[in-house]
Coordinates of C-alpha atoms and ligand atoms in Angstrom, one line a residue:
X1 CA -23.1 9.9 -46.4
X2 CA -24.6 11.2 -42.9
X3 CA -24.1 8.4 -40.4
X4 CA -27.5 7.3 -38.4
X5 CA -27.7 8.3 -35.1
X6 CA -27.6 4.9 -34.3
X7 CA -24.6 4.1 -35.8
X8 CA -22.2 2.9 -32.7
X9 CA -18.9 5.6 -32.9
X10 CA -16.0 4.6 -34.6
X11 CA -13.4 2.6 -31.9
X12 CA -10.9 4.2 -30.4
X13 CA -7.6 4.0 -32.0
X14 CA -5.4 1.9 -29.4
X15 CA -3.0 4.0 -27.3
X16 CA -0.2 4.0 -24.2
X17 CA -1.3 6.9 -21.9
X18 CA 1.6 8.6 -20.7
X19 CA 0.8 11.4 -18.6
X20 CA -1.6 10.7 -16.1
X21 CA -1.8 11.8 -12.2
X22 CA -4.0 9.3 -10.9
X23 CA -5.2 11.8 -8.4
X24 CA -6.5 13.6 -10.9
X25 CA -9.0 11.4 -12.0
X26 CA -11.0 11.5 -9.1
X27 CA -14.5 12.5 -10.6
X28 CA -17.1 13.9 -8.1
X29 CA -19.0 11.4 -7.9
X30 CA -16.3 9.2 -6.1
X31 CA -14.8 12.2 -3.8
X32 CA -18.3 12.2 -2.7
X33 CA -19.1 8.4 -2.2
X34 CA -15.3 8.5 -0.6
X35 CA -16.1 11.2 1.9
X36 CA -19.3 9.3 2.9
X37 CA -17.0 6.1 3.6
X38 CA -14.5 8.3 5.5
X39 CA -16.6 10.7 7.5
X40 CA -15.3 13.7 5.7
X41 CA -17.4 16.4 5.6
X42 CA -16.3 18.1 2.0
X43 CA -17.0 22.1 1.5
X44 CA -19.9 21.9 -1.6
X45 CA -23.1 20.9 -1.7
X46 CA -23.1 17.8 -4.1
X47 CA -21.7 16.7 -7.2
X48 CA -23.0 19.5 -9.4
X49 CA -21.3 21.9 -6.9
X50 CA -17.8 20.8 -6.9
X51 CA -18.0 20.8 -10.6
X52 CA -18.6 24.3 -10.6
X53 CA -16.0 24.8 -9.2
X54 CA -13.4 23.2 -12.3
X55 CA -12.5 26.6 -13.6
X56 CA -9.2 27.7 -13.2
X57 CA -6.7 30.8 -13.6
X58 CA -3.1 29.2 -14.2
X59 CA -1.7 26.3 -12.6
X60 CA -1.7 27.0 -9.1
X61 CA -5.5 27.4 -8.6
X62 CA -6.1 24.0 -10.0
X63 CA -3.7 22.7 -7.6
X64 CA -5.2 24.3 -5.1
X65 CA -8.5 22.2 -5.4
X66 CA -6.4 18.8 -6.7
X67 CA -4.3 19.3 -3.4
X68 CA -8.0 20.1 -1.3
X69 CA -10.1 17.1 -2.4
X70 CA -7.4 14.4 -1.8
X71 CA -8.6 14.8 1.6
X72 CA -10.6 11.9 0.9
X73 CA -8.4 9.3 -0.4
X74 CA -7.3 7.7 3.5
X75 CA -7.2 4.1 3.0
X76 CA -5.7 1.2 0.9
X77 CA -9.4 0.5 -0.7
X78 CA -9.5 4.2 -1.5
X79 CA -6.7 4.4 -3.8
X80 CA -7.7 1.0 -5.1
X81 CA -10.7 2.1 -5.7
X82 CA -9.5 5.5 -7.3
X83 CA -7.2 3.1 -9.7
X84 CA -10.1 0.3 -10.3
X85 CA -12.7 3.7 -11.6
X86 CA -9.6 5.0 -13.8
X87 CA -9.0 1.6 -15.4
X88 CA -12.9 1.3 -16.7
X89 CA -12.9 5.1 -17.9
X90 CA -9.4 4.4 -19.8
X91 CA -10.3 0.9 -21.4
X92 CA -13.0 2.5 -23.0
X93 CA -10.7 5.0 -24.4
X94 CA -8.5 2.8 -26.5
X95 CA -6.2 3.1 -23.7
X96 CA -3.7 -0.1 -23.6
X97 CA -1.1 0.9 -21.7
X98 CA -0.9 3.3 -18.7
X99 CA 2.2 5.1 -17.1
X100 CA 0.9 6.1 -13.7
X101 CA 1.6 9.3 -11.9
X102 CA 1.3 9.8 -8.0
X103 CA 2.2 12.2 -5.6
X104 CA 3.0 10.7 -2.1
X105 CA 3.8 13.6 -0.6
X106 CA 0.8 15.1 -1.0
X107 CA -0.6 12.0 0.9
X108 CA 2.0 11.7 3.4
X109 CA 1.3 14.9 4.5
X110 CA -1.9 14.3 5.8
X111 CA -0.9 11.3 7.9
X112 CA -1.0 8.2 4.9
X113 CA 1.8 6.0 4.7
X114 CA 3.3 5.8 1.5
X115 CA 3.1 2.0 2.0
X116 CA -1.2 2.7 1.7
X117 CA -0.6 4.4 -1.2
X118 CA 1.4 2.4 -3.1
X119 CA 0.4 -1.1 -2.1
X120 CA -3.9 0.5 -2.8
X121 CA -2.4 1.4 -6.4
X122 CA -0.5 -1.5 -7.1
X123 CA -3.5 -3.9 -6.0
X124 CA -5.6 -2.5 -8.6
X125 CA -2.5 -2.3 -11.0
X126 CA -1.4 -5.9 -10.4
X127 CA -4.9 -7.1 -11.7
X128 CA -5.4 -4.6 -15.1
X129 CA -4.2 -6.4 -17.5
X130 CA -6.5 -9.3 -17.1
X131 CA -9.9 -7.3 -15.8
X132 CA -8.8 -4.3 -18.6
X133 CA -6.3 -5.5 -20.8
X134 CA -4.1 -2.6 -20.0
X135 CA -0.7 -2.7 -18.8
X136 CA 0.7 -0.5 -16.4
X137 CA 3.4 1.3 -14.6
X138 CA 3.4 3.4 -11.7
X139 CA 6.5 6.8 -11.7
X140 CA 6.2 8.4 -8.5
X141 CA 6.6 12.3 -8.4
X142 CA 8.2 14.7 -6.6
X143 CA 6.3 17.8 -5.3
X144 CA 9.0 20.3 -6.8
X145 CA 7.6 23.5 -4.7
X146 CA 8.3 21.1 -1.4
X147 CA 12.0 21.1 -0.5
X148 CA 14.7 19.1 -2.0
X149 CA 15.5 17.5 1.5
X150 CA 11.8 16.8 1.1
X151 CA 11.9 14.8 -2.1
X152 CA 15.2 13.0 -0.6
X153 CA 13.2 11.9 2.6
X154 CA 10.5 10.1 0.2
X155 CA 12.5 8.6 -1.9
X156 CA 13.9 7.2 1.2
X157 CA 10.5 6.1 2.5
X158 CA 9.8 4.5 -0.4
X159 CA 12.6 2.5 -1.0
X160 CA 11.2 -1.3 0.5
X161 CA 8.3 -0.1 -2.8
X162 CA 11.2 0.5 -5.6
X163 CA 10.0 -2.7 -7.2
X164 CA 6.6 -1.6 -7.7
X165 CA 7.8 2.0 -9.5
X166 CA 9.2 2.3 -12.8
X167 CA 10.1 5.8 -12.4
X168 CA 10.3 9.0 -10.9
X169 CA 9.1 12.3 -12.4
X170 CA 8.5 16.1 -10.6
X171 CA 5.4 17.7 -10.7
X172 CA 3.3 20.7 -8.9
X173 CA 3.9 24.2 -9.1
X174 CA 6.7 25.1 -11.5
X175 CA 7.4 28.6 -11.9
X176 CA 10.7 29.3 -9.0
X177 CA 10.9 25.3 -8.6
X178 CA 13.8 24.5 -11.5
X179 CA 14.7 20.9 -12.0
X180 CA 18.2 21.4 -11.0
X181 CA 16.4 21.8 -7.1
X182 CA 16.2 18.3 -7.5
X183 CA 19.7 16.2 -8.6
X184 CA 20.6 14.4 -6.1
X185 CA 17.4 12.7 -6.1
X186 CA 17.3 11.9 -9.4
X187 CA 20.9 11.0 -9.0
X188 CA 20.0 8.3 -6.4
X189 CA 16.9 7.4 -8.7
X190 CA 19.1 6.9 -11.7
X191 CA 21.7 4.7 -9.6
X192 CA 18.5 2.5 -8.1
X193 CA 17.9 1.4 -12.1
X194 CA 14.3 4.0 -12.6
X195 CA 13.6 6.1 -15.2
X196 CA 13.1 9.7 -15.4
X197 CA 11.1 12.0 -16.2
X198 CA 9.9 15.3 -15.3
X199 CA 7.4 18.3 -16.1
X200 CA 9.0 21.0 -17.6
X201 CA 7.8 24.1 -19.9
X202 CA 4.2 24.0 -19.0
X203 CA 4.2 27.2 -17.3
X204 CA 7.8 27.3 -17.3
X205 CA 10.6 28.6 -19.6
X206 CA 12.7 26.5 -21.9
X207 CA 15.0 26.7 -19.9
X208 CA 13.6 24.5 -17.0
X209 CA 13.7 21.9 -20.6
X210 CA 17.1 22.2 -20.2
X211 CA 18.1 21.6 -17.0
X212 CA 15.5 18.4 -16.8
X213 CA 17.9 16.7 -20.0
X214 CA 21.4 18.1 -18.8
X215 CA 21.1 18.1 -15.2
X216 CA 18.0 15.3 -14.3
X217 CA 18.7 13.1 -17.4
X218 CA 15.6 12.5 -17.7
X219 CA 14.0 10.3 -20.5
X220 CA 10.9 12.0 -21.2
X221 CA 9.6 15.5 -20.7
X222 CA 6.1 16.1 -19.7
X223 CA 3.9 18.7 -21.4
X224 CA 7.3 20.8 -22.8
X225 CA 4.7 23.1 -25.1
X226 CA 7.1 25.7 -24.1
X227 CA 10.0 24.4 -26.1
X228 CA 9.2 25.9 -29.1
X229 CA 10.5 29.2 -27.7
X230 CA 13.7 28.4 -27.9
X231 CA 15.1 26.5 -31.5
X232 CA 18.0 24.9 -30.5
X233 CA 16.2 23.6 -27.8
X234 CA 13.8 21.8 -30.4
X235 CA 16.6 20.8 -32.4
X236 CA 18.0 19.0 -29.4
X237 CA 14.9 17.0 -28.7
X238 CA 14.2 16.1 -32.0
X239 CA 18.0 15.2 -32.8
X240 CA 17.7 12.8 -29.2
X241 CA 13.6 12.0 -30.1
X242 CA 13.2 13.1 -26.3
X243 CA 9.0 12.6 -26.0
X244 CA 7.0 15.0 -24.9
X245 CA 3.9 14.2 -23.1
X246 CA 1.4 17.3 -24.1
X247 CA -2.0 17.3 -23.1
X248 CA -4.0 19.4 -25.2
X249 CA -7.0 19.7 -22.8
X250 CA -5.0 20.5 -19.5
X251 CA -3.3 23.5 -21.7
X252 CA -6.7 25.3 -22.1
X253 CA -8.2 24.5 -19.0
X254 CA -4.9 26.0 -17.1
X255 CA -4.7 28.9 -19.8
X256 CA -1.0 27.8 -21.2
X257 CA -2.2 27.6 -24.7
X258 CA -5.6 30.4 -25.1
X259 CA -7.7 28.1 -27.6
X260 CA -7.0 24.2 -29.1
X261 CA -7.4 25.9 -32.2
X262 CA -4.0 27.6 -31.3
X263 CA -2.5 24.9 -29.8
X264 CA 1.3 24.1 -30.8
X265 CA 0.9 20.1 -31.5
X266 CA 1.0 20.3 -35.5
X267 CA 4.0 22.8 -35.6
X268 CA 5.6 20.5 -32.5
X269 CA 4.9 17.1 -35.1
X270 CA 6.1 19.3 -38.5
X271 CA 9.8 20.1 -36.5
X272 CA 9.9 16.3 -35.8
X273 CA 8.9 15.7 -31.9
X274 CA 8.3 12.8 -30.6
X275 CA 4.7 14.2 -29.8
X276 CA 2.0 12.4 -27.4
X277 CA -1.4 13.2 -26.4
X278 CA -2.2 12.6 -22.8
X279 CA -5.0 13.5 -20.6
X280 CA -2.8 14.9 -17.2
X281 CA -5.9 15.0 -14.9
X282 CA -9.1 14.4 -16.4
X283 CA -11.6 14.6 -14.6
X284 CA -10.7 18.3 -14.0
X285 CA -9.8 19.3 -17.6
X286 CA -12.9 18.0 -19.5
X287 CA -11.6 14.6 -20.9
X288 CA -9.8 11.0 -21.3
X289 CA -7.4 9.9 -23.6
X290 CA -9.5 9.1 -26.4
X291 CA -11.5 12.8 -25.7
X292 CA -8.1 14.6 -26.2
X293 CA -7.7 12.6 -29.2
X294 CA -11.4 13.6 -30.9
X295 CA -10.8 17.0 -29.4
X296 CA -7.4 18.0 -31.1
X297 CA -8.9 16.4 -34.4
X298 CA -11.9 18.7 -34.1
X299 CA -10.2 22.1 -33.3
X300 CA -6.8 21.6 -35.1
X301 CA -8.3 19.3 -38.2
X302 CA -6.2 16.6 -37.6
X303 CA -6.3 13.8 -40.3
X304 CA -6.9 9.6 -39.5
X305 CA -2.9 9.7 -40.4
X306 CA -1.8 11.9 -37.8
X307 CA -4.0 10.3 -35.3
X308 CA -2.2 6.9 -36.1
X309 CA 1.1 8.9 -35.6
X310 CA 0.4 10.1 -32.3
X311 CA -0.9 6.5 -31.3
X312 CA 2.2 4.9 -32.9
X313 CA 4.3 7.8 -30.4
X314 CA 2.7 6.8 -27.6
X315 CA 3.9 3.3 -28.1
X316 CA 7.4 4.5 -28.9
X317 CA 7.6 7.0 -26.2
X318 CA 6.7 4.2 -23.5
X319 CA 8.3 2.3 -20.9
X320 CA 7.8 -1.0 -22.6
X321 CA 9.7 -3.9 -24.0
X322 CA 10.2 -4.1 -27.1
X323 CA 8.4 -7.4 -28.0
X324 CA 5.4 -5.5 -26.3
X325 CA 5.8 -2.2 -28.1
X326 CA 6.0 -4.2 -31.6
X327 CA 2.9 -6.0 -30.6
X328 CA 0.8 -2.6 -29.9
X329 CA 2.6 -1.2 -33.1
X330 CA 1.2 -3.5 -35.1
X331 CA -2.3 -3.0 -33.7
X332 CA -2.4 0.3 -34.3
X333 CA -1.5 0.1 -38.1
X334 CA -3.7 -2.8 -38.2
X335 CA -6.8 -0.4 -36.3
X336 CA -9.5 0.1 -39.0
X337 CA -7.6 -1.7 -41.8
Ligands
HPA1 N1 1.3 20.3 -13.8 C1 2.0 20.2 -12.7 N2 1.7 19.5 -11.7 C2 0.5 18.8 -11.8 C3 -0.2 18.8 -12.9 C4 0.2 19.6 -14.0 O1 -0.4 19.7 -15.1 N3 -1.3 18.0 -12.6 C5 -1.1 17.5 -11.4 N4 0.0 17.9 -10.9
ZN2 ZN1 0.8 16.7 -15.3

């Protein structure tokens, strides 16, 4: 039966969002109303403009404009502010858990303590599970095409913060950046009781995939589309259930994967991944959680079944404990029951 076009859509299936710059959601409309507050002066004419310009090669010329319009996040209230509008946009999505990405360096750089960063996050963090009802965590990253001694010195800076971070995880231009760059500071990460995680085989080959499980440790691997290049490589995550945090959207918009309809996610869930579906940066690639969720259904013909699956991954992939992960298990086979 056709549904009325008043029918209210079908809610979101509840989910843990694991992949998620928080840069990366700044939508236009803030970097503008930021700029105003600021004084910045930013290089389009309005809103419509700077969305025009959201079309991208490979990688590095999406970086290029993430990198740019981060010129207006200066002040604590900014990056509370940033967190505060992700919060709304990811509640609606079903989203009841959220591992937080961020890339101090990148704010550093341009003169903002990582203390303004971290305590503007955490302000809006500390509150999200009562003004949201989603939990959070925040896993700082490491710009991998900045220098090792680089990543060491911010680590460093951030230590009086360790309490507030959960993790650490390496981001930013890959190609000629391998994770082995990057071992002692994952060492000295590991030994300060944080997770791991890192991206690796987005635009680069299995073998970065490697080097982030041998040589990092790490607990997770972000996107890692490029895995199923290499078998044995497969048969090592799915022997260890290493997750992979793909985001199906982010892949076409940055031209890894040519068309959704060719994306790898149902042969990755047939070899037995632990499989997730995360939105990366979303205001640049075209949609939230739950829109990477309707979109990989449309274009791949995902069932209700393998929806609940990638849900019920989410959960298991997390950084939770496990009274909470049962809890959010349980509401996801109870979703639509
Ligand atoms: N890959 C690498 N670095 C990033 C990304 C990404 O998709 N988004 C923000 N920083
Ligand atoms: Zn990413």
């Amino acid at each position: 039966m056709p549904s009325s076009p008043s029918a209210p859509a079908p809610a979101p299936l509840p989910k843990a969002e694991l992949h998620l710059h928080i840069e990366g959601t700044l939508e236009p409309e803030l970097a503008f109303a930021l700029a105003r507050r600021n004084g910045i002066e930013l290089p389009y004419a309005d809103e419509d403009a700077l969305r025009r310009a959201y079309s991208f090669a490979d990688l590095q010329s999406f970086l290029n404009l993430y990198y740019a319009l981060m010129a207006v996040l200066r002040t604590e209230d900014d990056f509370a502010d940033l967190a505060h509008a992700y919060l709304a946009r990811a509640k609606e999505q079903g989203v009841r858990h959220a591992e937080i990405f961020f890339d101090p360096q990148a704010h550093t750089a341009r003169g903002v303590p990582i203390g303004t960063v971290i305590d503007g996050l955490a302000r809006a963090l500390d509150g999200a599970e009562e003004a949201y009802g989603i939990s959070t965590r925040l896993i700082m990253c490491f710009l991998r095409d900045e220098s090792a001694e680089s990543a060491l010195a911010t680590f460093e800076a951030a230590r009086p913060h360790l309490h507030r971070l959960t993790a650490v995880g390496l981001d930013s231009a890959e190609v000629g950046h391998p994770p082995s760059k990057f071992r002692e500071v994952f060492a000295l990460a590991r030994e300060a009781g944080l997770k791991c995680v890192a991206h690796a085989g987005e635009e680069g080959p299995p073998a970065y995939v490697w080097e982030a499980l041998d040589i990092l440790g790490v607990d997770r691997i972000d996107h890692g589309v490029r895995c199923m290049e290499d078998e044995q490589l497969v048969a090592r995550l799915v022997a260890d259930q290493v997750p992979l945090t793909v985001c199906p959207l982010s892949n076409v918009r940055l031209r890894v994967i040519d068309d959704l309809a060719d994306h790898p996610l149902p042969a990755m869930l047939d070899a037995g991944l632990l499989v997730t579906v995360n939105s990366d940066d979303p205001s640049y690639f075209g949609g939230y959680a739950e829109d990477n969720f309707r979109a990989v259904r449309d274009a791949l013909g995902l069932d209700q079944e393998i929806l609940r699956t990638l849900a019920r991954n989410s959960f298991r992939a997390a950084f939770l404990d496990e009274a909470a992960r049962a809890r959010h298990l349980r509401d996801v086979d109870a979703h639509g029951a």
